[in-house]
Coordinates of C-alpha atoms in Angstrom, one line a residue:
Chain A
M1394 CA 0.0 0.0 0.0
S1395 CA 1.5 3.3 -1.2
K1396 CA 1.7 6.0 1.5
N1397 CA 3.5 8.7 -0.5
F1398 CA 5.0 9.4 -3.9
K1399 CA 8.2 7.7 -2.9
D1400 CA 6.2 4.5 -2.5
L1401 CA 4.6 5.0 -5.8
F1402 CA 7.9 5.3 -7.6
E1403 CA 9.1 2.2 -5.7
K1404 CA 6.1 0.3 -6.9
L1405 CA 6.7 1.6 -10.4
S1406 CA 10.2 0.3 -10.4
Q1407 CA 8.8 -3.2 -10.2
V1408 CA 6.6 -2.9 -13.3
E1409 CA 7.4 -2.9 -17.0
K1410 CA 8.3 0.5 -18.5
K1411 CA 5.3 2.1 -20.2
K1412 CA 4.9 4.2 -23.3
V1413 CA 3.2 7.6 -23.5
S1414 CA 1.8 9.2 -26.6
V1415 CA 2.0 13.0 -26.6
A1416 CA -0.4 15.1 -28.6
V1417 CA 1.2 18.2 -30.2
A1418 CA 4.5 17.5 -28.4
Q1419 CA 6.2 20.8 -29.3
D1420 CA 6.0 22.2 -25.8
S1421 CA 9.2 22.6 -23.8
E1422 CA 7.6 21.9 -20.4
V1423 CA 6.0 18.7 -21.6
L1424 CA 9.2 17.6 -23.4
L1425 CA 11.2 18.1 -20.2
A1426 CA 8.7 16.0 -18.3
V1427 CA 8.7 13.1 -20.8
K1428 CA 12.5 13.3 -20.9
A1429 CA 12.6 12.9 -17.1
A1430 CA 10.0 10.1 -17.3
K1431 CA 12.3 8.2 -19.7
E1432 CA 15.4 8.8 -17.6
R1433 CA 13.7 7.6 -14.5
G1434 CA 12.4 4.5 -16.1
I1435 CA 8.7 5.5 -15.9
A1436 CA 7.8 5.7 -19.6
D1437 CA 9.2 6.0 -23.2
S1438 CA 7.3 8.4 -25.5
I1439 CA 6.0 8.8 -28.9
L1440 CA 6.0 12.4 -29.8
V1441 CA 3.3 13.4 -32.2
G1442 CA 3.4 16.9 -33.6
D1443 CA 5.5 19.4 -35.7
E1444 CA 8.8 17.6 -36.0
D1445 CA 10.8 20.7 -36.9
K1446 CA 9.5 22.5 -33.8
I1447 CA 10.1 19.4 -31.6
K1448 CA 13.7 19.3 -32.8
E1449 CA 14.2 23.0 -32.2
I1450 CA 12.9 22.7 -28.6
A1451 CA 14.9 19.5 -28.0
D1452 CA 18.0 21.3 -29.0
E1453 CA 17.3 24.1 -26.5
I1454 CA 16.7 21.8 -23.6
G1455 CA 19.5 19.3 -24.4
M1456 CA 17.2 16.4 -25.2
N1457 CA 18.6 13.7 -27.5
L1458 CA 15.8 12.7 -29.8
S1459 CA 17.4 9.6 -31.2
D1460 CA 15.8 7.6 -28.4
Y1461 CA 12.3 8.9 -29.2
E1462 CA 9.8 7.9 -31.8
I1463 CA 8.5 11.0 -33.6
V1464 CA 5.3 11.2 -35.8
D1465 CA 5.4 14.4 -37.9
V1466 CA 1.9 15.9 -38.0
K1467 CA 1.8 19.7 -38.3
D1468 CA -2.0 20.2 -37.7
P1469 CA -2.7 20.1 -34.0
I1470 CA -6.2 18.5 -34.3
E1471 CA -4.9 15.8 -36.6
A1472 CA -1.8 15.3 -34.4
A1473 CA -4.1 14.7 -31.4
R1474 CA -6.2 12.3 -33.4
Q1475 CA -3.1 10.3 -34.4
A1476 CA -1.7 10.4 -30.9
V1477 CA -4.8 9.1 -29.2
K1478 CA -5.2 6.4 -31.9
L1479 CA -1.8 5.1 -30.9
V1480 CA -3.2 4.6 -27.4
S1481 CA -6.6 3.1 -28.4
E1482 CA -4.7 0.7 -30.8
G1483 CA -2.5 -0.4 -27.9
K1484 CA 0.7 1.0 -29.4
A1485 CA 1.1 3.3 -26.4
D1486 CA -0.2 2.9 -22.8
M1487 CA -1.3 6.4 -22.0
Y1488 CA -2.1 9.8 -23.5
M1489 CA -0.7 13.2 -22.7
K1490 CA -1.6 16.7 -23.7
G1491 CA 1.0 18.9 -25.3
L1492 CA 0.6 22.3 -26.9
I1493 CA -3.1 22.0 -27.8
D1494 CA -6.2 23.6 -26.4
T1495 CA -7.8 21.6 -23.6
K1496 CA -11.1 21.5 -25.5
D1497 CA -9.5 20.0 -28.6
F1498 CA -7.5 17.6 -26.6
L1499 CA -10.6 16.3 -24.8
R1500 CA -12.4 16.1 -28.1
S1501 CA -9.7 13.6 -29.2
V1502 CA -10.1 11.7 -25.9
L1503 CA -13.9 11.4 -26.5
D1504 CA -13.6 10.7 -30.3
K1505 CA -16.0 7.8 -31.0
E1506 CA -13.7 6.2 -33.5
V1507 CA -10.2 6.6 -32.1
G1508 CA -10.7 8.0 -28.6
L1509 CA -10.6 6.4 -25.2
R1510 CA -14.3 6.4 -24.2
T1511 CA -15.7 3.9 -21.8
G1512 CA -19.3 3.7 -20.8
R1513 CA -18.5 6.0 -17.9
A1514 CA -18.3 9.8 -17.8
L1515 CA -14.8 11.3 -17.3
S1516 CA -13.7 12.9 -14.1
H1517 CA -10.4 14.2 -12.7
V1518 CA -8.4 13.2 -9.7
C1519 CA -5.5 15.0 -8.0
V1520 CA -3.3 12.8 -5.8
F1521 CA -1.7 14.6 -2.9
E1522 CA 1.1 13.9 -0.5
V1523 CA 0.7 16.5 2.3
E1524 CA 2.9 17.2 5.3
G1525 CA 0.9 16.1 8.4
V1526 CA -1.1 13.4 6.7
D1527 CA 0.4 9.9 6.8
H1528 CA -1.1 8.6 3.5
L1529 CA -2.0 9.8 0.0
L1530 CA -5.2 11.9 -0.5
F1531 CA -7.1 11.4 -3.7
V1532 CA -9.0 14.7 -4.2
T1533 CA -11.8 14.8 -6.7
D1534 CA -13.3 16.5 -8.7
V1535 CA -11.5 19.8 -8.7
A1536 CA -11.3 20.6 -12.4
F1537 CA -13.7 18.7 -14.6
V1538 CA -17.3 18.1 -13.4
P1539 CA -18.7 21.5 -12.2
Y1540 CA -21.8 20.6 -10.2
P1541 CA -22.0 16.8 -10.1
T1542 CA -25.4 15.2 -9.5
L1543 CA -25.8 12.3 -7.1
E1544 CA -25.3 9.8 -9.9
E1545 CA -22.3 11.7 -11.2
K1546 CA -20.8 11.7 -7.7
A1547 CA -21.2 7.9 -7.6
N1548 CA -19.5 7.7 -10.9
I1549 CA -16.6 10.0 -9.8
I1550 CA -16.1 7.7 -6.8
R1551 CA -16.0 4.6 -9.0
N1552 CA -13.5 6.3 -11.3
T1553 CA -11.3 7.3 -8.4
V1554 CA -11.4 3.9 -6.7
E1555 CA -9.8 2.4 -9.8
I1556 CA -6.9 4.9 -9.4
C1557 CA -6.5 4.0 -5.7
N1558 CA -6.4 0.3 -6.6
A1559 CA -3.7 1.0 -9.2
C1560 CA -1.7 2.7 -6.4
G1561 CA -2.0 -0.4 -4.3
I1562 CA -4.8 0.9 -2.1
D1563 CA -7.6 -1.7 -1.8
N1564 CA -11.0 -0.8 -0.5
P1565 CA -10.2 2.9 -0.1
K1566 CA -12.2 5.0 2.3
V1567 CA -14.2 7.7 0.6
A1568 CA -15.3 10.9 2.4
P1569 CA -18.0 13.0 0.7
L1570 CA -17.0 16.3 2.2
A1571 CA -19.3 19.1 3.5
A1572 CA -19.1 21.9 6.0
V1573 CA -20.5 19.6 8.7
E1574 CA -20.5 15.9 9.6
V1575 CA -24.2 15.5 10.2
V1576 CA -27.1 15.6 7.7
N1577 CA -28.7 19.0 7.5
P1578 CA -31.7 19.2 5.2
K1579 CA -30.9 22.9 4.5
M1580 CA -27.5 21.8 3.1
P1581 CA -28.2 19.6 0.1
E1582 CA -24.5 18.6 0.0
T1583 CA -24.9 16.8 3.3
V1584 CA -28.0 15.0 2.1
E1585 CA -26.2 13.7 -1.0
A1586 CA -23.2 12.7 1.0
Y1587 CA -25.4 10.6 3.1
E1588 CA -27.2 9.1 0.1
L1589 CA -23.8 8.1 -1.3
T1590 CA -23.1 6.3 2.0
Q1591 CA -26.4 4.5 1.7
M1592 CA -25.7 3.5 -2.0
N1593 CA -22.4 2.1 -0.8
E1594 CA -24.1 0.1 1.9
R1595 CA -26.7 -1.2 -0.6
G1596 CA -23.9 -2.4 -2.9
E1597 CA -24.5 0.2 -5.6
I1598 CA -21.0 1.7 -5.1
T1599 CA -18.5 -1.1 -4.5
G1600 CA -14.9 -1.7 -3.8
C1601 CA -14.7 1.1 -1.2
I1602 CA -16.1 2.3 2.1
V1603 CA -18.1 5.5 1.9
D1604 CA -18.9 7.6 5.0
G1605 CA -20.4 11.0 4.7
P1606 CA -21.1 13.8 5.2
L1607 CA -17.7 14.5 6.8
S1608 CA -15.9 17.8 7.4
L1609 CA -12.3 17.9 6.1
D1610 CA -10.8 17.6 9.6
L1611 CA -12.8 14.5 10.6
A1612 CA -11.9 13.0 7.2
T1613 CA -8.2 13.5 7.4
C1614 CA -7.1 14.2 10.9
P1615 CA -7.4 11.4 13.5
E1616 CA -6.8 13.8 16.4
A1617 CA -9.7 16.0 15.3
A1618 CA -12.0 13.0 14.8
E1619 CA -11.2 11.7 18.3
H1620 CA -11.5 15.2 19.8
K1621 CA -15.0 15.6 18.4
G1622 CA -15.8 12.1 19.6
A1623 CA -16.9 10.7 16.3
T1624 CA -18.2 7.3 17.4
G1625 CA -19.8 4.8 15.1
R1626 CA -18.1 6.3 12.0
K1627 CA -16.3 4.2 9.4
I1628 CA -13.8 7.0 8.7
V1629 CA -11.8 8.5 11.6
G1630 CA -9.3 10.8 10.0
D1631 CA -8.2 8.1 7.6
A1632 CA -10.0 8.9 4.4
D1633 CA -8.2 8.1 1.1
I1634 CA -10.6 9.8 -1.3
L1635 CA -11.9 13.3 -0.6
L1636 CA -15.0 13.8 -2.7
C1637 CA -15.7 17.5 -3.1
P1638 CA -19.3 18.8 -3.2
D1639 CA -18.7 20.9 -6.3
I1640 CA -16.0 22.5 -8.4
Q1641 CA -15.9 25.7 -6.3
A1642 CA -15.1 23.9 -3.1
G1643 CA -12.9 21.4 -5.0
N1644 CA -10.9 23.9 -6.9
I1645 CA -10.4 26.2 -3.8
L1646 CA -9.3 23.1 -1.7
Y1647 CA -6.9 22.0 -4.5
K1648 CA -5.3 25.4 -4.9
A1649 CA -4.9 25.7 -1.1
M1650 CA -3.2 22.3 -1.0
V1651 CA -0.9 23.2 -3.9
H1652 CA 0.0 26.7 -2.7
F1653 CA -0.2 26.6 1.1
T1654 CA 1.0 23.2 2.0
R1655 CA 4.3 21.3 1.9
G1656 CA 4.1 18.2 -0.2
C1657 CA 3.6 17.2 -3.8
N1658 CA 0.9 16.0 -6.2
G1659 CA 0.1 14.5 -9.5
N1660 CA -3.2 14.3 -11.4
L1661 CA -5.1 12.3 -14.0
I1662 CA -8.2 12.2 -16.1
T1663 CA -10.2 9.1 -15.0
G1664 CA -13.0 7.1 -16.6
T1665 CA -11.1 6.4 -19.8
K1666 CA -9.8 3.2 -21.4
A1667 CA -6.2 4.3 -20.8
P1668 CA -4.7 6.9 -18.4
V1669 CA -5.0 10.5 -19.7
I1670 CA -2.5 13.2 -18.5
L1671 CA -3.8 16.7 -18.8
T1672 CA -1.5 18.9 -16.8
S1673 CA -1.8 22.6 -17.2
R1674 CA 1.0 25.1 -18.0
S1675 CA 1.0 26.3 -14.4
D1676 CA 1.7 22.8 -13.1
S1677 CA 5.3 22.4 -12.0
F1678 CA 7.8 20.0 -13.7
E1679 CA 7.4 17.8 -10.6
V1680 CA 3.6 17.6 -11.0
K1681 CA 4.0 16.6 -14.6
V1682 CA 6.5 13.8 -13.8
N1683 CA 4.3 12.6 -10.9
S1684 CA 1.3 12.5 -13.2
L1685 CA 3.2 10.4 -15.7
A1686 CA 4.1 8.1 -12.9
L1687 CA 0.5 7.8 -11.8
G1688 CA -0.5 7.2 -15.4
A1689 CA 2.1 4.4 -15.7
L1690 CA 0.8 2.7 -12.6
V1691 CA -2.8 2.9 -13.8
A1692 CA -1.8 1.6 -17.2
D1693 CA -0.1 -1.3 -15.6
S1694 CA -3.1 -2.1 -13.5
L1695 CA -5.4 -2.0 -16.6
K1696 CA -3.0 -4.4 -18.4
R1697 CA -3.1 -6.8 -15.5
E1698 CA -6.9 -6.7 -15.5
K1699 CA -7.1 -7.9 -19.1
Chain B
M1301 CA 0.1 47.6 8.4
S1302 CA 0.2 44.2 10.2
K1303 CA 1.6 41.4 8.1
N1304 CA 1.4 38.6 10.7
F1305 CA 0.3 37.9 14.3
K1306 CA 3.6 39.2 15.6
D1307 CA 2.7 42.6 14.1
L1308 CA -0.8 42.4 15.6
F1309 CA 0.6 41.7 19.1
E1310 CA 3.1 44.6 18.6
K1311 CA 0.2 46.9 17.6
L1312 CA -1.7 45.7 20.6
S1313 CA 1.1 46.6 23.0
Q1314 CA 0.6 50.2 22.0
V1315 CA -3.1 50.4 23.0
E1316 CA -4.9 50.4 26.3
K1317 CA -5.6 47.0 27.8
K1318 CA -9.2 45.9 27.1
K1319 CA -11.7 43.9 29.2
V1320 CA -13.5 40.7 28.0
S1321 CA -16.8 39.5 29.5
V1322 CA -17.0 35.7 29.5
A1323 CA -20.4 34.0 29.3
V1324 CA -20.5 30.9 31.5
A1325 CA -16.9 31.0 32.3
Q1326 CA -16.6 27.6 34.0
D1327 CA -14.6 26.1 31.1
S1328 CA -10.9 25.2 31.6
E1329 CA -9.8 25.9 28.0
V1330 CA -11.5 29.3 28.0
L1331 CA -10.0 30.2 31.5
L1332 CA -6.6 29.2 30.3
A1333 CA -7.0 31.6 27.3
V1334 CA -8.2 34.6 29.4
K1335 CA -5.4 33.9 31.9
A1336 CA -2.9 34.1 29.1
A1337 CA -4.6 37.2 27.7
K1338 CA -4.2 38.9 31.0
E1339 CA -0.6 37.9 31.4
R1340 CA 0.2 39.1 27.9
G1341 CA -1.5 42.5 28.5
I1342 CA -4.2 41.8 26.0
A1343 CA -7.3 42.0 28.2
D1344 CA -8.6 41.7 31.7
S1345 CA -11.7 39.6 32.2
I1346 CA -15.0 39.6 34.0
L1347 CA -16.0 36.0 34.6
V1348 CA -19.8 35.5 34.6
G1349 CA -20.9 32.0 35.6
D1350 CA -21.0 29.4 38.4
E1351 CA -18.5 30.8 40.9
D1352 CA -17.9 27.5 42.7
K1353 CA -17.1 25.7 39.4
I1354 CA -14.9 28.6 38.2
K1355 CA -12.9 28.4 41.5
E1356 CA -12.6 24.7 41.2
I1357 CA -11.2 24.9 37.6
A1358 CA -9.0 27.9 38.6
D1359 CA -7.4 25.7 41.3
E1360 CA -6.8 22.9 38.8
I1361 CA -5.1 25.1 36.3
G1362 CA -3.1 27.3 38.8
M1363 CA -5.1 30.5 38.1
N1364 CA -5.1 33.1 40.8
L1365 CA -8.7 34.5 40.8
S1366 CA -7.9 37.5 43.0
D1367 CA -7.1 39.5 39.9
Y1368 CA -10.4 38.7 38.2
E1369 CA -13.9 40.1 38.6
I1370 CA -16.4 37.3 39.1
V1371 CA -20.2 37.5 38.7
D1372 CA -21.9 34.5 40.2
V1373 CA -24.8 33.3 38.0
K1374 CA -25.6 29.6 38.0
D1375 CA -28.1 29.5 35.1
P1376 CA -26.2 29.6 31.8
I1377 CA -28.9 31.6 29.9
E1378 CA -29.0 34.2 32.6
A1379 CA -25.2 34.3 32.9
A1380 CA -24.9 35.0 29.1
R1381 CA -27.5 37.7 29.5
Q1382 CA -25.6 39.4 32.2
A1383 CA -22.3 38.9 30.5
V1384 CA -23.4 40.5 27.3
K1385 CA -25.1 43.3 29.1
L1386 CA -21.7 44.2 30.6
V1387 CA -20.5 44.7 27.1
S1388 CA -23.5 46.6 25.8
E1389 CA -23.3 48.9 28.8
G1390 CA -19.7 49.6 28.2
K1391 CA -18.4 47.9 31.3
A1392 CA -16.5 45.4 29.1
D1393 CA -15.1 45.8 25.6
M1394 CA -15.7 42.4 24.1
Y1395 CA -17.8 39.3 24.6
M1396 CA -16.6 35.6 24.8
K1397 CA -18.3 32.3 24.7
G1398 CA -17.7 29.9 27.6
L1399 CA -19.4 26.6 28.5
I1400 CA -22.7 27.4 26.8
D1401 CA -24.4 26.1 23.6
T1402 CA -23.5 28.2 20.6
K1403 CA -27.2 28.8 19.9
D1404 CA -27.9 30.2 23.4
F1405 CA -24.7 32.3 23.2
L1406 CA -25.8 33.8 19.8
R1407 CA -29.2 34.4 21.2
S1408 CA -27.7 36.6 23.9
V1409 CA -25.6 38.4 21.2
L1410 CA -28.8 39.1 19.3
D1411 CA -30.9 40.0 22.3
K1412 CA -32.9 43.1 21.4
E1413 CA -32.6 44.6 24.9
V1414 CA -29.1 43.8 26.1
G1415 CA -27.4 42.3 23.0
L1416 CA -24.9 43.6 20.5
R1417 CA -27.0 44.0 17.4
T1418 CA -26.2 46.6 14.8
G1419 CA -28.3 47.1 11.7
R1420 CA -26.1 44.6 9.9
A1421 CA -26.3 40.8 9.8
L1422 CA -23.6 38.9 11.6
S1423 CA -20.8 37.1 9.8
H1424 CA -17.6 35.3 10.8
V1425 CA -14.0 35.9 9.8
C1426 CA -10.9 33.8 10.4
V1427 CA -7.6 35.6 10.2
F1428 CA -4.7 33.4 8.9
E1429 CA -1.0 33.7 8.9
V1430 CA 0.2 31.1 6.4
E1431 CA 3.7 30.0 5.5
G1432 CA 4.3 31.2 1.9
V1433 CA 2.0 34.2 2.0
D1434 CA 3.6 37.4 3.1
H1435 CA 0.5 39.0 4.6
L1436 CA -2.5 38.1 6.7
L1437 CA -5.5 36.5 5.0
F1438 CA -9.0 37.3 6.2
V1439 CA -11.1 34.3 5.2
T1440 CA -14.9 34.6 5.3
D1441 CA -17.5 33.2 5.8
V1442 CA -16.5 29.7 6.8
A1443 CA -18.8 29.1 9.7
F1444 CA -21.8 31.3 9.9
V1445 CA -23.7 32.3 6.7
P1446 CA -24.4 29.0 4.8
Y1447 CA -25.4 30.2 1.3
P1448 CA -25.0 34.0 1.2
T1449 CA -27.0 36.0 -1.3
L1450 CA -25.4 38.8 -3.2
E1451 CA -26.5 41.3 -0.7
E1452 CA -25.3 39.1 2.2
K1453 CA -21.9 38.8 0.5
A1454 CA -21.7 42.6 0.2
N1455 CA -22.5 42.7 3.9
I1456 CA -19.9 40.1 4.8
I1457 CA -17.3 42.2 2.9
R1458 CA -18.3 45.4 4.8
N1459 CA -18.1 43.5 8.1
T1460 CA -14.7 42.1 7.2
V1461 CA -13.3 45.4 6.0
E1462 CA -13.9 46.8 9.5
I1463 CA -11.7 44.0 11.0
C1464 CA -9.0 44.7 8.4
N1465 CA -9.0 48.4 9.3
A1466 CA -8.7 47.5 13.0
C1467 CA -5.6 45.5 12.1
G1468 CA -4.1 48.5 10.4
I1469 CA -5.0 47.3 6.9
D1470 CA -6.6 50.3 5.0
N1471 CA -8.4 49.8 1.8
P1472 CA -8.0 46.0 1.8
K1473 CA -8.2 44.0 -1.4
V1474 CA -11.1 41.6 -1.6
A1475 CA -11.1 38.5 -3.7
P1476 CA -14.5 36.8 -4.2
L1477 CA -13.3 33.3 -4.9
A1478 CA -14.4 30.8 -7.5
A1479 CA -13.0 27.9 -9.4
V1480 CA -12.1 30.2 -12.3
E1481 CA -11.1 33.8 -12.8
V1482 CA -13.5 34.6 -15.6
V1483 CA -17.3 35.0 -15.5
N1484 CA -19.0 31.9 -16.6
P1485 CA -22.8 32.1 -16.8
K1486 CA -23.0 28.4 -15.9
M1487 CA -21.3 29.2 -12.6
P1488 CA -23.4 31.6 -10.6
E1489 CA -20.6 32.1 -8.1
T1490 CA -18.5 33.8 -10.9
V1491 CA -21.5 36.0 -11.9
E1492 CA -22.0 37.1 -8.3
A1493 CA -18.2 37.7 -7.8
Y1494 CA -18.3 40.0 -10.8
E1495 CA -21.5 41.8 -9.5
L1496 CA -19.7 42.5 -6.2
T1497 CA -16.8 44.0 -8.2
Q1498 CA -19.3 46.2 -10.0
M1499 CA -20.9 47.2 -6.7
N1500 CA -17.5 48.2 -5.5
E1501 CA -16.9 50.3 -8.6
R1502 CA -20.3 52.0 -8.3
G1503 CA -19.5 52.9 -4.7
E1504 CA -22.0 50.5 -3.1
I1505 CA -19.2 48.7 -1.3
T1506 CA -16.6 51.1 0.0
G1507 CA -13.3 51.2 1.8
C1508 CA -11.9 48.3 -0.2
I1509 CA -10.9 47.1 -3.7
V1510 CA -13.0 44.2 -4.9
D1511 CA -11.8 42.1 -7.9
G1512 CA -13.6 38.9 -8.8
P1513 CA -14.1 36.2 -9.7
L1514 CA -10.6 35.0 -8.8
S1515 CA -9.2 31.5 -8.3
L1516 CA -7.4 31.1 -5.0
D1517 CA -3.9 31.0 -6.6
L1518 CA -4.5 34.2 -8.5
A1519 CA -5.8 35.8 -5.3
T1520 CA -2.9 34.8 -3.1
C1521 CA 0.1 33.8 -5.1
P1522 CA 1.9 36.6 -7.1
E1523 CA 3.9 34.0 -9.1
A1524 CA 0.7 32.2 -10.2
A1525 CA -0.9 35.5 -11.1
E1526 CA 2.0 36.5 -13.2
H1527 CA 2.4 33.0 -14.8
K1528 CA -1.2 33.1 -16.0
G1529 CA -0.7 36.6 -17.3
A1530 CA -3.4 38.3 -15.3
T1531 CA -3.3 41.8 -16.9
G1532 CA -5.7 44.6 -16.0
R1533 CA -6.6 43.0 -12.7
K1534 CA -6.7 44.9 -9.4
I1535 CA -5.5 41.9 -7.4
V1536 CA -2.3 40.1 -8.4
G1537 CA -1.8 37.6 -5.7
D1538 CA -2.1 40.2 -3.0
A1539 CA -5.7 39.8 -1.8
D1540 CA -6.3 40.5 1.9
I1541 CA -9.9 39.2 2.2
L1542 CA -10.9 35.9 0.7
L1543 CA -14.6 35.8 0.2
C1544 CA -15.8 32.2 -0.1
P1545 CA -18.7 31.4 -2.4
D1546 CA -20.6 29.4 0.3
I1547 CA -20.0 27.6 3.6
Q1548 CA -19.0 24.3 1.9
A1549 CA -16.1 25.9 0.0
G1550 CA -15.4 28.1 3.0
N1551 CA -15.3 25.5 5.6
I1552 CA -13.3 23.1 3.5
L1553 CA -10.7 25.8 2.8
Y1554 CA -10.6 26.8 6.5
K1555 CA -10.1 23.2 7.6
A1556 CA -7.3 22.7 5.0
M1557 CA -5.6 25.9 6.2
V1558 CA -5.9 24.8 9.9
H1559 CA -4.8 21.2 9.4
F1560 CA -2.5 21.2 6.3
T1561 CA -0.5 24.4 6.5
R1562 CA 2.1 25.9 8.8
G1563 CA 0.9 29.1 10.4
C1564 CA -1.6 30.3 12.9
N1565 CA -5.0 31.9 13.1
G1566 CA -7.7 33.6 15.2
N1567 CA -11.3 34.3 14.5
L1568 CA -14.2 36.7 15.4
I1569 CA -17.9 37.2 14.9
T1570 CA -18.3 40.5 13.0
G1571 CA -21.2 42.9 12.4
T1572 CA -21.7 43.4 16.1
K1573 CA -21.4 46.6 18.3
A1574 CA -18.4 45.0 20.1
P1575 CA -16.2 42.1 19.2
V1576 CA -17.6 38.7 19.9
I1577 CA -15.3 35.7 20.3
L1578 CA -16.9 32.4 19.6
T1579 CA -14.1 29.8 19.5
S1580 CA -15.0 26.1 19.4
R1581 CA -13.7 23.4 21.7
S1582 CA -11.5 22.1 18.9
D1583 CA -9.7 25.4 18.5
S1584 CA -6.3 25.3 20.1
F1585 CA -5.2 27.5 23.0
E1586 CA -3.2 29.6 20.6
V1587 CA -6.3 30.2 18.4
K1588 CA -8.2 31.4 21.5
V1589 CA -5.5 33.8 22.5
N1590 CA -5.1 35.1 19.0
S1591 CA -8.9 35.6 18.8
L1592 CA -8.8 37.6 22.0
A1593 CA -6.0 39.7 20.6
L1594 CA -8.0 40.4 17.4
G1595 CA -11.0 41.3 19.6
A1596 CA -8.9 43.7 21.6
L1597 CA -7.7 45.4 18.4
V1598 CA -11.2 45.7 17.0
A1599 CA -12.5 47.0 20.3
D1600 CA -9.8 49.6 20.3
S1601 CA -10.7 50.6 16.8
L1602 CA -14.4 51.0 17.7
K1603 CA -13.5 53.1 20.7
R1604 CA -11.4 55.5 18.6
E1605 CA -14.3 55.8 16.1
K1606 CA -16.6 57.1 18.7

């Protein structure tokens, strides 16, 4: 069971090296990340994009392209299409965004012919290692699903449980977060949190333990949970998955964790046939490499399932 | 201009010592805090409550009661009534909750005869010093107003600006937070954040600079603001007041800041005639003392206004 990113990298060293297909690879930040991923044994890459520009950037950052497969496609939309096809055809294990609009990138992910659709809707998870918490926190959804309905929340949980499993965390504990830890009919978030708990007990959400509503301290801080005398709860400061009530709360929590805490993180799009890495320009180099590592673990887990 | 709690304590050392009236004072945690407040020159206290029990606890914690005024009232509701009356009559400068239900305590604050009502609705502010941010952050409302309307948000801003002013921060910058920094009609929080900005520009919210919607990183992190190329904005990572869209986002942010970051905080009820300190049992000793310090500064500011 992985407790931090060091554990994840350790786990990764025991699995076969993966391959990432990069859509519109002429992006220095992304190339630096895939270069590091190769050097650290996480993944090789196929760089799909404008070969001239890729070579120019590679020169600038001291990247030897002889070890990389390059597919020369100038048009970004077509490059994404070819890059995602490599993944859906099994020639690469995961898919990463380069210098292309997020909307166009996601359109390629969802392409009916060559994309990575499953029956499930997509969601986003950010995996955090935070000073003061002794295990990884899987925070969702902070970027993708704005105001999830109850069924969408159930789906987000299912998507995230898969990522936990790939990280060696079986039967993760899921805390649907709210401002309080008791159901308050005036706060719909608490009612839905309780409904998710019931769905879990009825076997409609499986492979995890859901217990909500929970405030963030009771979900993540054993001392706070004990102090408030939380008896009869299934989660006592030991939640793995933090399900945010909506994107406002989620994004604000995510930004606070990135900018105000000591630790590190990586993130993935979930609910797809293969891992999808959609880091933003503001994500650090470390976040991009961590996300590639998460992607490689998830890809490995999906291969073993087959 | 105070940048951290050290500055606030420094500022406080230059003003006259204040007096706090404690409702139902037989609470060891609260007595420890008012003892420290006295020793540090922040405030003397009037302890209203069950004198026998107060003496018993004082013995246990090594507190010499000869320096404290005690008003012996066994019944908690009546004790709160008498304690708040001391404040509204000017015999004490601020009001603090002891061993009494929050609801009963607030009822005394709102009592039409002896309470501390102003024309404005109450709100709550938590003042944070956080590692990595070079100034104090006034986070609101994380505990009191569940789903503020636009007008309630304007009121929360006005209440919080007063607290900033008392801390020596003139014309504070106010960031109405959201998941994104552009108005999106599908996200009502962003629309309201923009409306608050317009109200500020029209002079309906004064004494501050409002600029929203803003994501938390653009509001508090100059590097992030520059990285995303936020041109033409009034706030570039230098917000003083973080206005949360609702209590779910607010409380989750607050708990993350308390439990995941290095720093300290104190909190107050605002919108009252005199400062009201309502710390919870889970608040640390340090939070209680910081809150008394904030209360003393606000009380001093209110006195100077008269």
